Amino acid sequence: MLGVIDLPTYLAGLVLIVLLPGPNSLYVLSVAARRGVRAGYTAAAGVWCGDTVLMTLSAAGVASLLQANAVLFGIVKYAGAGYLTWLAVGMLRAAWGMWGTRHERAEESEAAETPVVEERPYRRALVISLFNPKAILFFVAFFVQFVDPGYAYPALSFVVLGAFAQLASFLYLTALIFSGTKLAAAFRRRKRLSAGATTAAGALFLGFAVKLTLASA
């Protein structure tokens, strides 16, 4: 089918990979829980655009360049880890503020949370996606296994594989977004729950940063 080999195996592997938790999906869930469905889809759009760029770069052979050039790989790796750390610190600071004000009046809590309006979910999600060299390497390592080397139009094969990947991502992130909006009501009622969830998200982002720092090409 258009130069794609063993499509059922690819789809099975894709489902498992999409369901693995990562900084992209966690950020989308966090945005949806804090700001609702529209903001959640805005963040998801950043993920989809970032993934599209990575797939295009992979098809163009940029991933192979990263894999062969340790210095370039290190620059992208540490830049990505630094950005994830910055996000984690912001989440932990917000959580600290929630813990300190959880017994205050609702009006004061809302005033304390107003800076969140300045957040740009699309841009943040896009940067999180792009500054992940392991994702680029993954796309190449996974995709090439299902492209027929004898097919005359390999770019078309990558488009087909990428379309299935984006469809799986859309369905998964949509489920997370609507789950997040349900969590939002509980977060608004219980400030302690909101503070705990934000603390956990910040800690996970720190973990992602450390994992990325330790990654090798």
mmCIF file of C-alpha atoms in Angstrom:
data_model
loop_
_atom_site.group_PDB
_atom_site.id
_atom_site.type_symbol
_atom_site.label_atom_id
_atom_site.label_comp_id
_atom_site.label_asym_id
_atom_site.label_seq_id
_atom_site.Cartn_x
_atom_site.Cartn_y
_atom_site.Cartn_z
ATOM 1 C CA MET A 1 0.000 0.000 0.000
ATOM 2 C CA LEU A 2 1.799 3.119 -1.290
ATOM 3 C CA GLY A 3 5.157 1.681 -0.301
ATOM 4 C CA VAL A 4 4.135 0.861 3.275
ATOM 5 C CA ILE A 5 5.165 -2.581 4.549
ATOM 6 C CA ASP A 6 3.175 -4.532 7.163
ATOM 7 C CA LEU A 7 0.643 -1.810 8.030
ATOM 8 C CA PRO A 8 -1.127 -3.812 10.814
ATOM 9 C CA THR A 9 2.147 -4.204 12.727
ATOM 10 C CA TYR A 10 2.866 -0.498 12.305
ATOM 11 C CA LEU A 11 -0.574 0.454 13.650
ATOM 12 C CA ALA A 12 -0.215 -1.884 16.635
ATOM 13 C CA GLY A 13 3.182 -0.437 17.497
ATOM 14 C CA LEU A 14 1.903 3.105 16.956
ATOM 15 C CA VAL A 15 -0.925 2.645 19.475
ATOM 16 C CA LEU A 16 1.504 1.444 22.124
ATOM 17 C CA ILE A 17 3.895 4.313 21.465
ATOM 18 C CA VAL A 18 1.179 6.988 21.520
ATOM 19 C CA LEU A 19 -0.156 5.702 24.837
ATOM 20 C CA LEU A 20 3.257 6.022 26.521
ATOM 21 C CA PRO A 21 3.220 9.131 28.771
ATOM 22 C CA GLY A 22 5.496 11.968 27.744
ATOM 23 C CA PRO A 23 5.935 15.725 28.215
ATOM 24 C CA ASN A 24 3.678 16.547 25.252
ATOM 25 C CA SER A 25 0.632 14.629 26.445
ATOM 26 C CA LEU A 26 1.181 15.700 30.054
ATOM 27 C CA TYR A 27 1.301 19.359 29.051
ATOM 28 C CA VAL A 28 -1.902 19.098 27.005
ATOM 29 C CA LEU A 29 -3.682 17.423 29.918
ATOM 30 C CA SER A 30 -2.409 20.115 32.288
ATOM 31 C CA VAL A 31 -3.605 22.949 30.037
ATOM 32 C CA ALA A 32 -7.041 21.366 29.526
ATOM 33 C CA ALA A 33 -7.461 20.847 33.283
ATOM 34 C CA ARG A 34 -6.539 24.452 34.050
ATOM 35 C CA ARG A 35 -8.054 26.350 31.131
ATOM 36 C CA GLY A 36 -10.633 24.176 29.385
ATOM 37 C CA VAL A 37 -11.245 22.430 26.069
ATOM 38 C CA ARG A 38 -10.338 25.313 23.759
ATOM 39 C CA ALA A 39 -6.946 25.908 25.380
ATOM 40 C CA GLY A 40 -6.367 22.153 25.450
ATOM 41 C CA TYR A 41 -6.844 21.911 21.693
ATOM 42 C CA THR A 42 -4.610 24.953 21.230
ATOM 43 C CA ALA A 43 -1.830 23.101 23.051
ATOM 44 C CA ALA A 44 -2.599 19.927 21.086
ATOM 45 C CA ALA A 45 -2.242 21.889 17.844
ATOM 46 C CA GLY A 46 1.275 22.815 18.938
ATOM 47 C CA VAL A 47 2.044 19.123 19.476
ATOM 48 C CA TRP A 48 0.680 18.147 16.063
ATOM 49 C CA CYS A 49 2.622 20.895 14.300
ATOM 50 C CA GLY A 50 5.782 19.947 16.176
ATOM 51 C CA ASP A 51 5.347 16.292 15.290
ATOM 52 C CA THR A 52 4.772 17.215 11.642
ATOM 53 C CA VAL A 53 8.022 19.178 11.592
ATOM 54 C CA LEU A 54 9.879 16.279 13.203
ATOM 55 C CA MET A 55 8.448 13.793 10.720
ATOM 56 C CA THR A 56 9.456 16.047 7.835
ATOM 57 C CA LEU A 57 12.969 16.462 9.219
ATOM 58 C CA SER A 58 13.198 12.721 9.717
ATOM 59 C CA ALA A 59 12.153 12.027 6.147
ATOM 60 C CA ALA A 60 14.745 14.556 4.987
ATOM 61 C CA GLY A 61 17.512 12.786 6.877
ATOM 62 C CA VAL A 62 18.105 15.383 9.611
ATOM 63 C CA ALA A 63 17.772 12.705 12.287
ATOM 64 C CA SER A 64 20.670 10.816 10.751
ATOM 65 C CA LEU A 65 22.742 14.019 10.928
ATOM 66 C CA LEU A 66 21.903 14.415 14.613
ATOM 67 C CA GLN A 67 22.773 10.809 15.261
ATOM 68 C CA ALA A 68 26.145 11.178 13.518
ATOM 69 C CA ASN A 69 27.080 14.561 15.021
ATOM 70 C CA ALA A 70 27.530 14.269 18.787
ATOM 71 C CA VAL A 71 28.042 18.031 19.262
ATOM 72 C CA LEU A 72 24.850 18.964 17.407
ATOM 73 C CA PHE A 73 22.910 16.265 19.224
ATOM 74 C CA GLY A 74 24.228 17.560 22.568
ATOM 75 C CA ILE A 75 23.189 21.142 21.783
ATOM 76 C CA VAL A 76 19.623 20.131 20.935
ATOM 77 C CA LYS A 77 19.470 17.704 23.844
ATOM 78 C CA TYR A 78 20.545 20.186 26.513
ATOM 79 C CA ALA A 79 18.421 22.970 25.045
ATOM 80 C CA GLY A 80 15.384 20.698 25.282
ATOM 81 C CA ALA A 81 16.260 19.605 28.820
ATOM 82 C CA GLY A 82 16.729 23.240 29.844
ATOM 83 C CA TYR A 83 13.320 24.207 28.499
ATOM 84 C CA LEU A 84 11.608 21.314 30.279
ATOM 85 C CA THR A 85 13.377 22.318 33.502
ATOM 86 C CA TRP A 86 12.169 25.894 33.098
ATOM 87 C CA LEU A 87 8.584 24.664 32.684
ATOM 88 C CA ALA A 88 8.966 22.383 35.709
ATOM 89 C CA VAL A 89 10.233 25.227 37.895
ATOM 90 C CA GLY A 90 7.283 27.373 36.831
ATOM 91 C CA MET A 91 4.840 24.604 37.751
ATOM 92 C CA LEU A 92 6.485 24.014 41.110
ATOM 93 C CA ARG A 93 6.429 27.736 41.912
ATOM 94 C CA ALA A 94 2.736 27.867 41.018
ATOM 95 C CA ALA A 95 2.093 24.819 43.213
ATOM 96 C CA TRP A 96 3.969 26.437 46.111
ATOM 97 C CA GLY A 97 1.706 29.459 45.792
ATOM 98 C CA MET A 98 -1.365 27.215 45.811
ATOM 99 C CA TRP A 99 -0.224 25.445 48.969
ATOM 100 C CA GLY A 100 0.306 28.794 50.670
ATOM 101 C CA THR A 101 -3.065 30.223 49.710
ATOM 102 C CA ARG A 102 -5.319 27.166 49.727
ATOM 103 C CA HIS A 103 -7.205 28.420 52.821
ATOM 104 C CA GLU A 104 -7.779 31.945 51.484
ATOM 105 C CA ARG A 105 -10.972 33.182 49.903
ATOM 106 C CA ALA A 106 -11.882 32.089 46.369
ATOM 107 C CA GLU A 107 -11.485 35.680 45.134
ATOM 108 C CA GLU A 108 -7.896 35.800 46.322
ATOM 109 C CA SER A 109 -7.133 32.416 44.742
ATOM 110 C CA GLU A 110 -8.501 33.581 41.413
ATOM 111 C CA ALA A 111 -6.421 36.747 41.609
ATOM 112 C CA ALA A 112 -3.308 34.696 42.304
ATOM 113 C CA GLU A 113 -3.964 32.558 39.235
ATOM 114 C CA THR A 114 -4.491 35.422 36.774
ATOM 115 C CA PRO A 115 -0.908 35.231 35.354
ATOM 116 C CA VAL A 116 -1.878 31.899 33.755
ATOM 117 C CA VAL A 117 -3.821 33.942 31.184
ATOM 118 C CA GLU A 118 -0.457 35.044 29.740
ATOM 119 C CA GLU A 119 0.490 31.426 29.030
ATOM 120 C CA ARG A 120 0.734 30.561 25.327
ATOM 121 C CA PRO A 121 -0.196 26.863 25.105
ATOM 122 C CA TYR A 122 0.436 26.513 21.369
ATOM 123 C CA ARG A 123 3.938 27.947 21.507
ATOM 124 C CA ARG A 124 4.927 26.005 24.604
ATOM 125 C CA ALA A 125 3.650 22.706 23.218
ATOM 126 C CA LEU A 126 5.399 23.367 19.911
ATOM 127 C CA VAL A 127 8.742 24.058 21.614
ATOM 128 C CA ILE A 128 8.384 20.982 23.837
ATOM 129 C CA SER A 129 7.862 18.882 20.711
ATOM 130 C CA LEU A 130 10.679 20.385 18.669
ATOM 131 C CA PHE A 131 13.352 20.313 21.382
ATOM 132 C CA ASN A 132 13.302 16.562 21.702
ATOM 133 C CA PRO A 133 16.077 14.985 19.610
ATOM 134 C CA LYS A 134 15.131 11.498 20.780
ATOM 135 C CA ALA A 135 11.727 11.992 19.148
ATOM 136 C CA ILE A 136 13.418 12.771 15.825
ATOM 137 C CA LEU A 137 15.592 9.682 16.104
ATOM 138 C CA PHE A 138 12.560 7.635 17.101
ATOM 139 C CA PHE A 139 10.577 8.718 14.062
ATOM 140 C CA VAL A 140 13.376 7.606 11.754
ATOM 141 C CA ALA A 141 14.085 4.347 13.588
ATOM 142 C CA PHE A 142 10.398 3.440 13.641
ATOM 143 C CA PHE A 143 9.231 4.750 10.266
ATOM 144 C CA VAL A 144 11.983 3.310 8.083
ATOM 145 C CA GLN A 145 11.093 -0.217 9.160
ATOM 146 C CA PHE A 146 7.778 0.116 7.323
ATOM 147 C CA VAL A 147 8.902 1.849 4.118
ATOM 148 C CA ASP A 148 9.555 -0.316 1.069
ATOM 149 C CA PRO A 149 13.088 0.622 -0.111
ATOM 150 C CA GLY A 150 12.141 -0.335 -3.643
ATOM 151 C CA TYR A 151 9.113 1.964 -3.824
ATOM 152 C CA ALA A 152 9.512 4.815 -6.331
ATOM 153 C CA TYR A 153 7.975 7.513 -4.100
ATOM 154 C CA PRO A 154 9.251 7.038 -0.516
ATOM 155 C CA ALA A 155 8.046 10.525 0.474
ATOM 156 C CA LEU A 156 4.486 9.337 -0.126
ATOM 157 C CA SER A 157 5.118 6.380 2.196
ATOM 158 C CA PHE A 158 6.224 8.774 4.936
ATOM 159 C CA VAL A 159 3.082 10.859 4.387
ATOM 160 C CA VAL A 160 0.872 7.789 4.835
ATOM 161 C CA LEU A 161 2.706 6.710 8.006
ATOM 162 C CA GLY A 162 2.642 10.245 9.341
ATOM 163 C CA ALA A 163 -1.091 10.606 8.689
ATOM 164 C CA PHE A 164 -1.817 7.497 10.753
ATOM 165 C CA ALA A 165 0.476 8.801 13.513
ATOM 166 C CA GLN A 166 -1.321 12.154 13.609
ATOM 167 C CA LEU A 167 -4.737 10.469 13.648
ATOM 168 C CA ALA A 168 -3.701 8.337 16.635
ATOM 169 C CA SER A 169 -2.314 11.422 18.367
ATOM 170 C CA PHE A 170 -5.535 13.357 17.691
ATOM 171 C CA LEU A 171 -7.724 10.659 19.236
ATOM 172 C CA TYR A 172 -5.450 10.244 22.250
ATOM 173 C CA LEU A 173 -5.052 13.963 22.969
ATOM 174 C CA THR A 174 -8.793 14.515 22.526
ATOM 175 C CA ALA A 175 -9.430 11.916 25.229
ATOM 176 C CA LEU A 176 -6.903 13.656 27.486
ATOM 177 C CA ILE A 177 -8.447 17.080 26.861
ATOM 178 C CA PHE A 178 -11.935 16.017 27.857
ATOM 179 C CA SER A 179 -10.567 14.102 30.833
ATOM 180 C CA GLY A 180 -8.743 17.263 31.832
ATOM 181 C CA THR A 181 -11.888 19.380 31.782
ATOM 182 C CA LYS A 182 -13.539 16.933 34.177
ATOM 183 C CA LEU A 183 -10.545 17.210 36.476
ATOM 184 C CA ALA A 184 -10.791 21.003 36.304
ATOM 185 C CA ALA A 185 -14.069 21.057 38.243
ATOM 186 C CA ALA A 186 -12.504 19.011 41.029
ATOM 187 C CA PHE A 187 -9.438 21.265 41.027
ATOM 188 C CA ARG A 188 -11.576 24.385 41.422
ATOM 189 C CA ARG A 189 -13.450 22.879 44.349
ATOM 190 C CA ARG A 190 -10.404 21.484 46.114
ATOM 191 C CA LYS A 191 -7.335 23.703 46.110
ATOM 192 C CA ARG A 192 -5.269 21.040 47.843
ATOM 193 C CA LEU A 193 -5.958 18.616 44.989
ATOM 194 C CA SER A 194 -5.002 21.291 42.456
ATOM 195 C CA ALA A 195 -1.774 22.079 44.295
ATOM 196 C CA GLY A 196 -0.879 18.394 44.557
ATOM 197 C CA ALA A 197 -1.533 17.769 40.866
ATOM 198 C CA THR A 198 0.541 20.790 39.855
ATOM 199 C CA THR A 199 3.385 19.622 42.099
ATOM 200 C CA ALA A 200 3.264 16.153 40.528
ATOM 201 C CA ALA A 201 3.279 17.630 37.011
ATOM 202 C CA GLY A 202 6.296 19.778 37.850
ATOM 203 C CA ALA A 203 8.145 16.786 39.275
ATOM 204 C CA LEU A 204 7.374 14.735 36.150
ATOM 205 C CA PHE A 205 8.694 17.486 33.900
ATOM 206 C CA LEU A 206 11.909 17.537 35.935
ATOM 207 C CA GLY A 207 12.099 13.784 35.407
ATOM 208 C CA PHE A 208 11.655 14.219 31.648
ATOM 209 C CA ALA A 209 14.457 16.810 31.652
ATOM 210 C CA VAL A 210 16.816 14.487 33.506
ATOM 211 C CA LYS A 211 15.938 11.598 31.184
ATOM 212 C CA LEU A 212 16.620 13.737 28.139
ATOM 213 C CA THR A 213 19.936 14.929 29.589
ATOM 214 C CA LEU A 214 21.067 11.328 30.046
ATOM 215 C CA ALA A 215 19.973 10.295 26.548
ATOM 216 C CA SER A 216 22.595 9.338 23.992
ATOM 217 C CA ALA A 217 22.491 9.630 20.232
#
